[in-house]
Every structure is written in C-alpha cells, then in structure tokens.
PDB file of C-alpha atoms in Angstrom:
ATOM      1  CA  GLU A   1      10.619 -36.887   0.416  1.00 42.00           C
ATOM      2  CA  ILE A   2       9.752 -31.628   0.417  1.00 46.00           C
ATOM      3  CA  PRO A   3       8.070 -29.212   2.894  1.00 44.00           C
ATOM      4  CA  ARG A   4       9.471 -25.649   2.660  1.00 44.00           C
ATOM      5  CA  VAL A   5       9.934 -25.136   6.380  1.00 41.00           C
ATOM      6  CA  THR A   6      10.037 -21.339   6.710  1.00 39.00           C
ATOM      7  CA  GLY A   7      11.298 -21.357   3.090  1.00 41.00           C
ATOM      8  CA  VAL A   8      12.913 -24.726   3.588  1.00 41.00           C
ATOM      9  CA  GLN A   9      11.951 -27.712   1.684  1.00 44.00           C
ATOM     10  CA  THR A  10      12.010 -31.420   2.518  1.00 50.00           C
ATOM     11  CA  CYS A  11      12.161 -34.749   0.921  1.00 47.00           C
ATOM     12  CA  ALA A  12       9.818 -37.534   2.273  1.00 52.00           C
ATOM     13  CA  LEU A  13       9.555 -41.251   2.342  1.00 58.00           C
ATOM     14  CA  PRO A  14      12.580 -43.150   3.604  1.00 60.00           C
ATOM     15  CA  ILE A  15      14.515 -45.298   1.019  1.00 69.00           C
ATOM     16  CA  SER A  16      12.441 -43.817  -1.792  1.00 77.00           C
ATOM     17  CA  GLY A  17      15.104 -41.939  -3.867  1.00 81.00           C
ATOM     18  CA  THR A  18      15.154 -38.856  -1.648  1.00 84.00           C
ATOM     19  CA  SER A  19      18.817 -38.325  -2.250  1.00 86.00           C
ATOM     20  CA  LEU A  20      18.438 -38.551  -5.872  1.00 88.00           C
ATOM     21  CA  LEU A  21      15.631 -36.164  -5.786  1.00 90.00           C
ATOM     22  CA  ALA A  22      17.498 -33.729  -3.661  1.00 90.00           C
ATOM     23  CA  MET A  23      20.602 -33.920  -5.922  1.00 89.00           C
ATOM     24  CA  THR A  24      18.293 -33.119  -8.766  1.00 92.00           C
ATOM     25  CA  ILE A  25      16.625 -30.081  -6.972  1.00 91.00           C
ATOM     26  CA  ASN A  26      20.298 -28.822  -6.206  1.00 90.00           C
ATOM     27  CA  ALA A  27      21.291 -29.198  -9.871  1.00 91.00           C
ATOM     28  CA  LEU A  28      18.330 -26.915 -10.559  1.00 91.00           C
ATOM     29  CA  GLY A  29      20.278 -24.318  -8.644  1.00 90.00           C
ATOM     30  CA  GLN A  30      18.358 -24.696  -5.378  1.00 89.00           C
ATOM     31  CA  PRO A  31      20.469 -24.809  -2.111  1.00 89.00           C
ATOM     32  CA  PHE A  32      20.503 -27.172   0.594  1.00 89.00           C
ATOM     33  CA  GLY A  33      22.697 -25.310   2.950  1.00 87.00           C
ATOM     34  CA  ASP A  34      26.221 -25.629   4.365  1.00 89.00           C
ATOM     35  CA  GLU A  35      27.575 -29.090   3.309  1.00 88.00           C
ATOM     36  CA  SER A  36      29.727 -29.056   6.509  1.00 89.00           C
ATOM     37  CA  ALA A  37      26.467 -29.244   8.489  1.00 88.00           C
ATOM     38  CA  MET A  38      25.268 -32.309   6.634  1.00 89.00           C
ATOM     39  CA  TYR A  39      25.743 -36.143   7.057  1.00 83.00           C
ATOM     40  CA  GLY A  40      28.600 -37.253   4.753  1.00 77.00           C
ATOM     41  CA  ALA A  41      28.582 -39.824   1.919  1.00 73.00           C
ATOM     42  CA  ASP A  42      28.813 -43.471   2.644  1.00 75.00           C
ATOM     43  CA  GLN A  43      28.591 -46.844   0.741  1.00 73.00           C
ATOM     44  CA  TRP A  44      24.914 -46.312   0.240  1.00 70.00           C
ATOM     45  CA  ASN A  45      24.936 -42.721  -0.941  1.00 72.00           C
ATOM     46  CA  GLU A  46      28.313 -41.980  -2.496  1.00 71.00           C
ATOM     47  CA  ARG A  47      27.283 -38.540  -3.271  1.00 74.00           C
ATOM     48  CA  GLY A  48      25.902 -37.680   0.109  1.00 75.00           C
ATOM     49  CA  TYR A  49      22.486 -37.440   1.675  1.00 83.00           C
ATOM     50  CA  PHE A  50      21.708 -33.680   1.558  1.00 88.00           C
ATOM     51  CA  GLU A  51      20.521 -34.030   5.258  1.00 90.00           C
ATOM     52  CA  GLN A  52      21.450 -31.467   7.970  1.00 91.00           C
ATOM     53  CA  ARG A  53      22.371 -32.995  11.089  1.00 92.00           C
ATOM     54  CA  ALA A  54      20.569 -30.414  13.116  1.00 94.00           C
ATOM     55  CA  VAL A  55      17.332 -31.092  11.237  1.00 92.00           C
ATOM     56  CA  VAL A  56      17.512 -34.966  11.383  1.00 93.00           C
ATOM     57  CA  ASP A  57      18.453 -34.584  15.152  1.00 94.00           C
ATOM     58  CA  LEU A  58      15.360 -32.351  15.958  1.00 95.00           C
ATOM     59  CA  ASN A  59      13.029 -34.460  14.046  1.00 95.00           C
ATOM     60  CA  SER A  60      14.384 -37.585  15.686  1.00 95.00           C
ATOM     61  CA  ARG A  61      13.548 -36.126  19.032  1.00 96.00           C
ATOM     62  CA  LEU A  62      10.123 -35.278  17.858  1.00 96.00           C
ATOM     63  CA  VAL A  63       9.547 -38.981  16.633  1.00 95.00           C
ATOM     64  CA  THR A  64      11.420 -41.043  19.277  1.00 95.00           C
ATOM     65  CA  GLY A  65      12.339 -38.730  22.103  1.00 94.00           C
ATOM     66  CA  PHE A  66      16.081 -39.082  21.308  1.00 94.00           C
ATOM     67  CA  GLY A  67      18.453 -37.271  19.031  1.00 92.00           C
ATOM     68  CA  ARG A  68      20.034 -38.994  16.190  1.00 88.00           C
ATOM     69  CA  THR A  69      23.382 -37.518  17.224  1.00 84.00           C
ATOM     70  CA  ASP A  70      23.245 -37.894  20.952  1.00 83.00           C
ATOM     71  CA  GLY A  71      25.763 -40.816  20.876  1.00 84.00           C
ATOM     72  CA  GLY A  72      25.880 -44.113  22.717  1.00 88.00           C
ATOM     73  CA  TRP A  73      22.764 -45.861  23.576  1.00 91.00           C
ATOM     74  CA  LYS A  74      20.590 -42.844  22.921  1.00 90.00           C
ATOM     75  CA  SER A  75      21.672 -42.698  19.155  1.00 89.00           C
ATOM     76  CA  LEU A  76      20.915 -46.483  19.011  1.00 89.00           C
ATOM     77  CA  ALA A  77      17.461 -45.964  20.760  1.00 92.00           C
ATOM     78  CA  SER A  78      16.557 -43.158  18.213  1.00 92.00           C
ATOM     79  CA  GLN A  79      17.352 -45.675  15.266  1.00 88.00           C
ATOM     80  CA  MET A  80      15.570 -48.527  16.832  1.00 89.00           C
ATOM     81  CA  MET A  81      12.443 -46.584  17.914  1.00 92.00           C
ATOM     82  CA  TYR A  82      12.228 -44.989  14.503  1.00 91.00           C
ATOM     83  CA  ILE A  83      11.623 -48.297  12.990  1.00 89.00           C
ATOM     84  CA  GLY A  84       9.078 -49.207  15.386  1.00 86.00           C
ATOM     85  CA  PRO A  85       5.307 -48.433  15.398  1.00 86.00           C
ATOM     86  CA  GLY A  86       5.566 -45.266  17.322  1.00 85.00           C
ATOM     87  CA  ARG A  87       2.728 -43.085  18.683  1.00 89.00           C
ATOM     88  CA  ASP A  88       1.424 -40.095  16.835  1.00 89.00           C
ATOM     89  CA  SER A  89       0.108 -38.440  20.092  1.00 92.00           C
ATOM     90  CA  ALA A  90       3.843 -38.673  21.435  1.00 95.00           C
ATOM     91  CA  ILE A  91       5.057 -36.557  18.485  1.00 95.00           C
ATOM     92  CA  ALA A  92       2.533 -33.897  19.043  1.00 93.00           C
ATOM     93  CA  GLN A  93       3.425 -33.786  22.870  1.00 95.00           C
ATOM     94  CA  ARG A  94       7.104 -33.493  21.983  1.00 96.00           C
ATOM     95  CA  ALA A  95       6.312 -30.812  19.429  1.00 95.00           C
ATOM     96  CA  ALA A  96       4.865 -28.565  22.225  1.00 94.00           C
ATOM     97  CA  LYS A  97       8.041 -29.088  24.298  1.00 94.00           C
ATOM     98  CA  PHE A  98      10.342 -28.249  21.234  1.00 95.00           C
ATOM     99  CA  GLN A  99       8.452 -25.607  19.723  1.00 93.00           C
ATOM    100  CA  ALA A 100      10.919 -22.985  20.306  1.00 94.00           C
ATOM    101  CA  GLU A 101      13.766 -25.058  18.836  1.00 94.00           C
ATOM    102  CA  MET A 102      11.598 -25.728  15.757  1.00 93.00           C
ATOM    103  CA  SER A 103      10.993 -22.038  15.235  1.00 90.00           C
ATOM    104  CA  GLU A 104      14.592 -21.195  15.671  1.00 91.00           C
ATOM    105  CA  LEU A 105      15.742 -23.996  13.187  1.00 90.00           C
ATOM    106  CA  GLY A 106      13.156 -22.869  10.705  1.00 86.00           C
ATOM    107  CA  ALA A 107      14.177 -19.313  10.853  1.00 85.00           C
ATOM    108  CA  LYS A 108      17.835 -20.488  10.419  1.00 85.00           C
ATOM    109  CA  ASN A 109      17.094 -22.255   7.264  1.00 84.00           C
ATOM    110  CA  ARG A 110      14.906 -19.805   5.464  1.00 78.00           C
ATOM    111  CA  GLN A 111      15.139 -19.816   1.669  1.00 78.00           C
ATOM    112  CA  ILE A 112      16.946 -23.250   1.350  1.00 84.00           C
ATOM    113  CA  PHE A 113      15.797 -26.792   0.965  1.00 88.00           C
ATOM    114  CA  VAL A 114      15.791 -29.274   3.846  1.00 89.00           C
ATOM    115  CA  LYS A 115      15.586 -33.121   3.468  1.00 90.00           C
ATOM    116  CA  ASP A 116      14.614 -35.629   6.158  1.00 90.00           C
ATOM    117  CA  PRO A 117      12.387 -38.587   5.752  1.00 89.00           C
ATOM    118  CA  ARG A 118      11.084 -38.087   9.238  1.00 92.00           C
ATOM    119  CA  PHE A 119       9.171 -34.984   8.009  1.00 91.00           C
ATOM    120  CA  CYS A 120       6.634 -37.544   6.830  1.00 91.00           C
ATOM    121  CA  LEU A 121       5.773 -38.058  10.562  1.00 93.00           C
ATOM    122  CA  THR A 122       6.371 -34.522  11.854  1.00 93.00           C
ATOM    123  CA  LEU A 123       5.145 -32.501   8.949  1.00 91.00           C
ATOM    124  CA  ASP A 124       1.856 -31.373  10.532  1.00 91.00           C
ATOM    125  CA  THR A 125       3.651 -30.154  13.714  1.00 92.00           C
ATOM    126  CA  TRP A 126       5.847 -27.782  11.378  1.00 89.00           C
ATOM    127  CA  THR A 127       2.694 -26.831   9.620  1.00 86.00           C
ATOM    128  CA  ALA A 128       0.999 -25.929  12.994  1.00 86.00           C
ATOM    129  CA  LEU A 129       3.797 -23.428  13.408  1.00 84.00           C
ATOM    130  CA  GLY A 130       3.125 -21.882  10.101  1.00 77.00           C
ATOM    131  CA  GLU A 131       6.518 -23.101   8.924  1.00 71.00           C
ATOM    132  CA  VAL A 132       5.555 -24.847   5.685  1.00 78.00           C
ATOM    133  CA  GLU A 133       5.549 -23.470   2.205  1.00 79.00           C
ATOM    134  CA  GLY A 134       5.518 -26.505  -0.124  1.00 82.00           C
ATOM    135  CA  VAL A 135       6.179 -30.238  -0.132  1.00 88.00           C
ATOM    136  CA  ILE A 136       7.951 -32.415  -2.780  1.00 90.00           C
ATOM    137  CA  VAL A 137       7.589 -36.248  -2.152  1.00 90.00           C
ATOM    138  CA  ALA A 138       9.708 -38.933  -3.714  1.00 89.00           C
ATOM    139  CA  VAL A 139       7.556 -42.100  -4.124  1.00 89.00           C
ATOM    140  CA  ARG A 140       8.801 -45.494  -4.742  1.00 90.00           C
ATOM    141  CA  HIS A 141       6.911 -48.927  -4.644  1.00 91.00           C
ATOM    142  CA  PRO A 142       6.584 -50.306  -0.985  1.00 91.00           C
ATOM    143  CA  THR A 143       8.324 -53.645  -2.079  1.00 93.00           C
ATOM    144  CA  GLU A 144      11.459 -51.907  -3.234  1.00 91.00           C
ATOM    145  CA  VAL A 145      11.430 -49.880  -0.111  1.00 90.00           C
ATOM    146  CA  ALA A 146      10.966 -52.892   2.291  1.00 91.00           C
ATOM    147  CA  ASN A 147      13.581 -54.877   0.321  1.00 92.00           C
ATOM    148  CA  SER A 148      16.130 -52.100   0.681  1.00 89.00           C
ATOM    149  CA  LEU A 149      15.608 -51.839   4.459  1.00 89.00           C
ATOM    150  CA  LEU A 150      16.172 -55.514   4.670  1.00 91.00           C
ATOM    151  CA  LYS A 151      19.385 -55.310   2.595  1.00 89.00           C
ATOM    152  CA  ARG A 152      20.737 -52.252   4.424  1.00 85.00           C
ATOM    153  CA  GLN A 153      19.608 -52.611   7.961  1.00 85.00           C
ATOM    154  CA  ARG A 154      18.333 -56.259   8.173  1.00 90.00           C
ATOM    155  CA  VAL A 155      14.813 -54.952   8.977  1.00 91.00           C
ATOM    156  CA  PRO A 156      12.254 -57.836   8.487  1.00 94.00           C
ATOM    157  CA  LEU A 157      10.118 -57.419   5.446  1.00 94.00           C
ATOM    158  CA  ARG A 158       6.782 -57.228   7.480  1.00 95.00           C
ATOM    159  CA  VAL A 159       8.393 -54.442   9.552  1.00 93.00           C
ATOM    160  CA  GLY A 160       9.632 -52.664   6.324  1.00 91.00           C
ATOM    161  CA  TYR A 161       6.100 -52.683   4.934  1.00 93.00           C
ATOM    162  CA  ARG A 162       4.720 -51.316   8.288  1.00 93.00           C
ATOM    163  CA  PHE A 163       7.393 -48.604   8.387  1.00 92.00           C
ATOM    164  CA  TRP A 164       6.510 -47.532   4.778  1.00 92.00           C
ATOM    165  CA  ASN A 165       2.777 -47.653   5.574  1.00 92.00           C
ATOM    166  CA  ARG A 166       3.137 -45.435   8.519  1.00 92.00           C
ATOM    167  CA  HIS A 167       5.230 -42.809   6.697  1.00 91.00           C
ATOM    168  CA  ILE A 168       2.938 -42.579   3.732  1.00 90.00           C
ATOM    169  CA  SER A 169      -0.266 -42.789   5.778  1.00 91.00           C
ATOM    170  CA  ARG A 170       0.932 -39.823   7.990  1.00 91.00           C
ATOM    171  CA  LEU A 171       2.229 -37.887   5.059  1.00 90.00           C
ATOM    172  CA  LEU A 172      -0.895 -38.092   3.007  1.00 90.00           C
ATOM    173  CA  ALA A 173      -2.906 -36.919   6.050  1.00 92.00           C
ATOM    174  CA  SER A 174      -0.809 -33.893   6.441  1.00 90.00           C
ATOM    175  CA  ALA A 175       0.686 -32.982   3.155  1.00 89.00           C
ATOM    176  CA  PRO A 176      -0.753 -29.691   1.488  1.00 86.00           C
ATOM    177  CA  ALA A 177      -2.993 -30.043  -1.617  1.00 87.00           C
ATOM    178  CA  ASP A 178      -0.381 -28.717  -3.811  1.00 86.00           C
ATOM    179  CA  ALA A 179       2.384 -31.101  -2.716  1.00 90.00           C
ATOM    180  CA  LEU A 180       4.447 -32.322  -5.729  1.00 91.00           C
ATOM    181  CA  TYR A 181       4.927 -36.263  -5.935  1.00 92.00           C
ATOM    182  CA  ILE A 182       7.899 -37.485  -7.931  1.00 92.00           C
ATOM    183  CA  ASP A 183       7.974 -41.004  -9.175  1.00 93.00           C
ATOM    184  CA  TYR A 184      11.423 -42.503  -8.259  1.00 91.00           C
ATOM    185  CA  ALA A 185      11.229 -45.161 -11.114  1.00 92.00           C
ATOM    186  CA  LYS A 186      10.623 -42.388 -13.659  1.00 94.00           C
ATOM    187  CA  LEU A 187      13.206 -40.107 -12.234  1.00 92.00           C
ATOM    188  CA  ALA A 188      15.917 -42.801 -12.275  1.00 89.00           C
ATOM    189  CA  GLY A 189      14.699 -44.206 -15.694  1.00 89.00           C
ATOM    190  CA  ALA A 190      13.909 -43.108 -19.196  1.00 88.00           C
ATOM    191  CA  GLU A 191      11.232 -40.571 -18.199  1.00 91.00           C
ATOM    192  CA  ALA A 192      13.703 -38.532 -16.001  1.00 91.00           C
ATOM    193  CA  LEU A 193      13.457 -35.382 -17.946  1.00 93.00           C
ATOM    194  CA  ASP A 194       9.558 -35.356 -17.508  1.00 94.00           C
ATOM    195  CA  GLU A 195       9.960 -35.546 -13.680  1.00 94.00           C
ATOM    196  CA  VAL A 196      12.645 -32.846 -13.764  1.00 94.00           C
ATOM    197  CA  GLN A 197      10.439 -30.512 -15.879  1.00 94.00           C
ATOM    198  CA  GLN A 198       7.849 -30.903 -13.005  1.00 94.00           C
ATOM    199  CA  LEU A 199      10.476 -30.096 -10.308  1.00 93.00           C
ATOM    200  CA  ALA A 200      11.701 -27.027 -12.308  1.00 93.00           C
ATOM    201  CA  ASN A 201       8.022 -25.772 -12.624  1.00 92.00           C
ATOM    202  CA  TYR A 202       7.589 -26.286  -8.936  1.00 91.00           C
ATOM    203  CA  VAL A 203      10.737 -24.353  -7.857  1.00 88.00           C
ATOM    204  CA  GLY A 204      10.250 -21.683 -10.429  1.00 88.00           C
ATOM    205  CA  VAL A 205      13.069 -22.618 -12.847  1.00 90.00           C
ATOM    206  CA  GLU A 206      11.903 -21.617 -16.309  1.00 91.00           C
ATOM    207  CA  GLU A 207      14.436 -23.235 -18.849  1.00 92.00           C
ATOM    208  CA  SER A 208      14.087 -25.429 -22.081  1.00 93.00           C
ATOM    209  CA  CYS A 209      14.317 -29.067 -22.050  1.00 91.00           C
ATOM    210  CA  GLU A 210      17.760 -28.654 -23.473  1.00 92.00           C
ATOM    211  CA  GLN A 211      18.911 -26.547 -20.643  1.00 92.00           C
ATOM    212  CA  LEU A 212      17.369 -28.794 -17.998  1.00 92.00           C
ATOM    213  CA  ALA A 213      19.131 -31.702 -19.619  1.00 90.00           C
ATOM    214  CA  SER A 214      22.452 -29.971 -19.346  1.00 90.00           C
ATOM    215  CA  ARG A 215      21.847 -29.106 -15.780  1.00 86.00           C
ATOM    216  CA  ILE A 216      21.151 -32.735 -14.718  1.00 86.00           C
ATOM    217  CA  ASP A 217      23.811 -34.258 -17.057  1.00 83.00           C
ATOM    218  CA  GLY A 218      25.722 -36.745 -15.139  1.00 73.00           C
ATOM    219  CA  ILE A 219      23.319 -37.161 -12.126  1.00 77.00           C
ATOM    220  CA  PHE A 220      21.774 -40.464 -13.423  1.00 65.00           C
ATOM    221  CA  GLU A 221      24.949 -42.116 -14.506  1.00 57.00           C
ATOM    222  CA  ALA A 222      25.800 -45.316 -12.560  1.00 43.00           C
TER     223      ALA A 222
END
C-alpha cells in the first residue's frame, strides 16, 4: 500500500503484496530512492522491501511514539505497539509535534515513490500538510493477511484481523477519491498484466502490452 508525499508515493496495507507492487512500479521506471537508505532483503522478501528506513522510522514515531530504528527496548516497543489497537487521536497529536520533520522528509523525497504500510494510519496527517499527490493501494484478502502475520510473527488470528481492519478503515477514511487499488491476487496471478496496465496508466507510462510484459518479465517468477 501509494501516497505521493510531496511527489512521493507509498504502498499501503501490511502483508498485502506491497513489496511485489513496489517492485512492479519500479520495473515501470519509477524510482524509490537510494537503495542504501532502505531496509535490506530477508527470508520473507528476498528482493527487498523498497522501504526507506527514515520514512518507516518517522511513521513509526507517529503511530507508536517510538522510532522503528531506535534500537533496544524502544524498537521492540514500536513493533509491539504497532500491532496493538492504538489511538487515532495520539497520531494527530504526534503529527503536530513532528510537523517540521515530516515536511523536511517530504521535501527530500520529491519525485520518487515511498512505501510504508503505516501510511494507512498516517495518511491524513501527511495530507493535512499538503504533501500527498496520489495513492496506490495493494489489497489482499484479510484471511491471507492474518495467516501471514501468524506465520511470520506469531500474531494471533483475532489480533491479525483487528490489525487489518484498523488499517483498511483508516485508509478508506483518508485516501483520495482517485486512489488506485491493485488486487494482489490478480497481480500475482494470471491477470497480472491487467493490473500492470492500470499501474502504468496511473504513473503515466504509455506503452503497449508487449512492452509492459517485457518490463515486468521475471518479477512474478517463483
């Protein structure tokens, strides 16, 4: 799940194929910034996450009060509190505190895409600063999301469903009317090219189906 925060776009909805979506957008010639500033690949995403540490860190501060990269117990607290129910009013209060940092980060990332599932919860605070140009959202069935959270982080299913519901509810309340919603099942399946065509239209890439297929060749291989 992608707001363009001062020209920057972001993927939304955690465990919903956001990395595959970002990889596809990148294959369409759209930049996500310096790779050295991003989280590296791991066993869950062998090709990387396309997430800037600075963006994730600031969004984490907005959502939980702790940076994702603070280290020690603060990083652990950020992860635990992110899974929890949270309070929307607290995000708004923190946004007022971090307004200068948000503006600075938005300016730094003009004309590139930015990905972080936490934008589902913080999008309206970025919009209030006039920093959002557009949003692309990767949508996946909640059962698949909850099962993935259980497998990866041992998050109980009921908590996983609540986690998904909080993100989708907040996102739908704050996403612009022209947001683009990409179906993860289609993007990862036989209808991939249809979803890629929608992405290409949204980001202004005018190419034939054959050209688009050539661009994304290899992305969907196991």
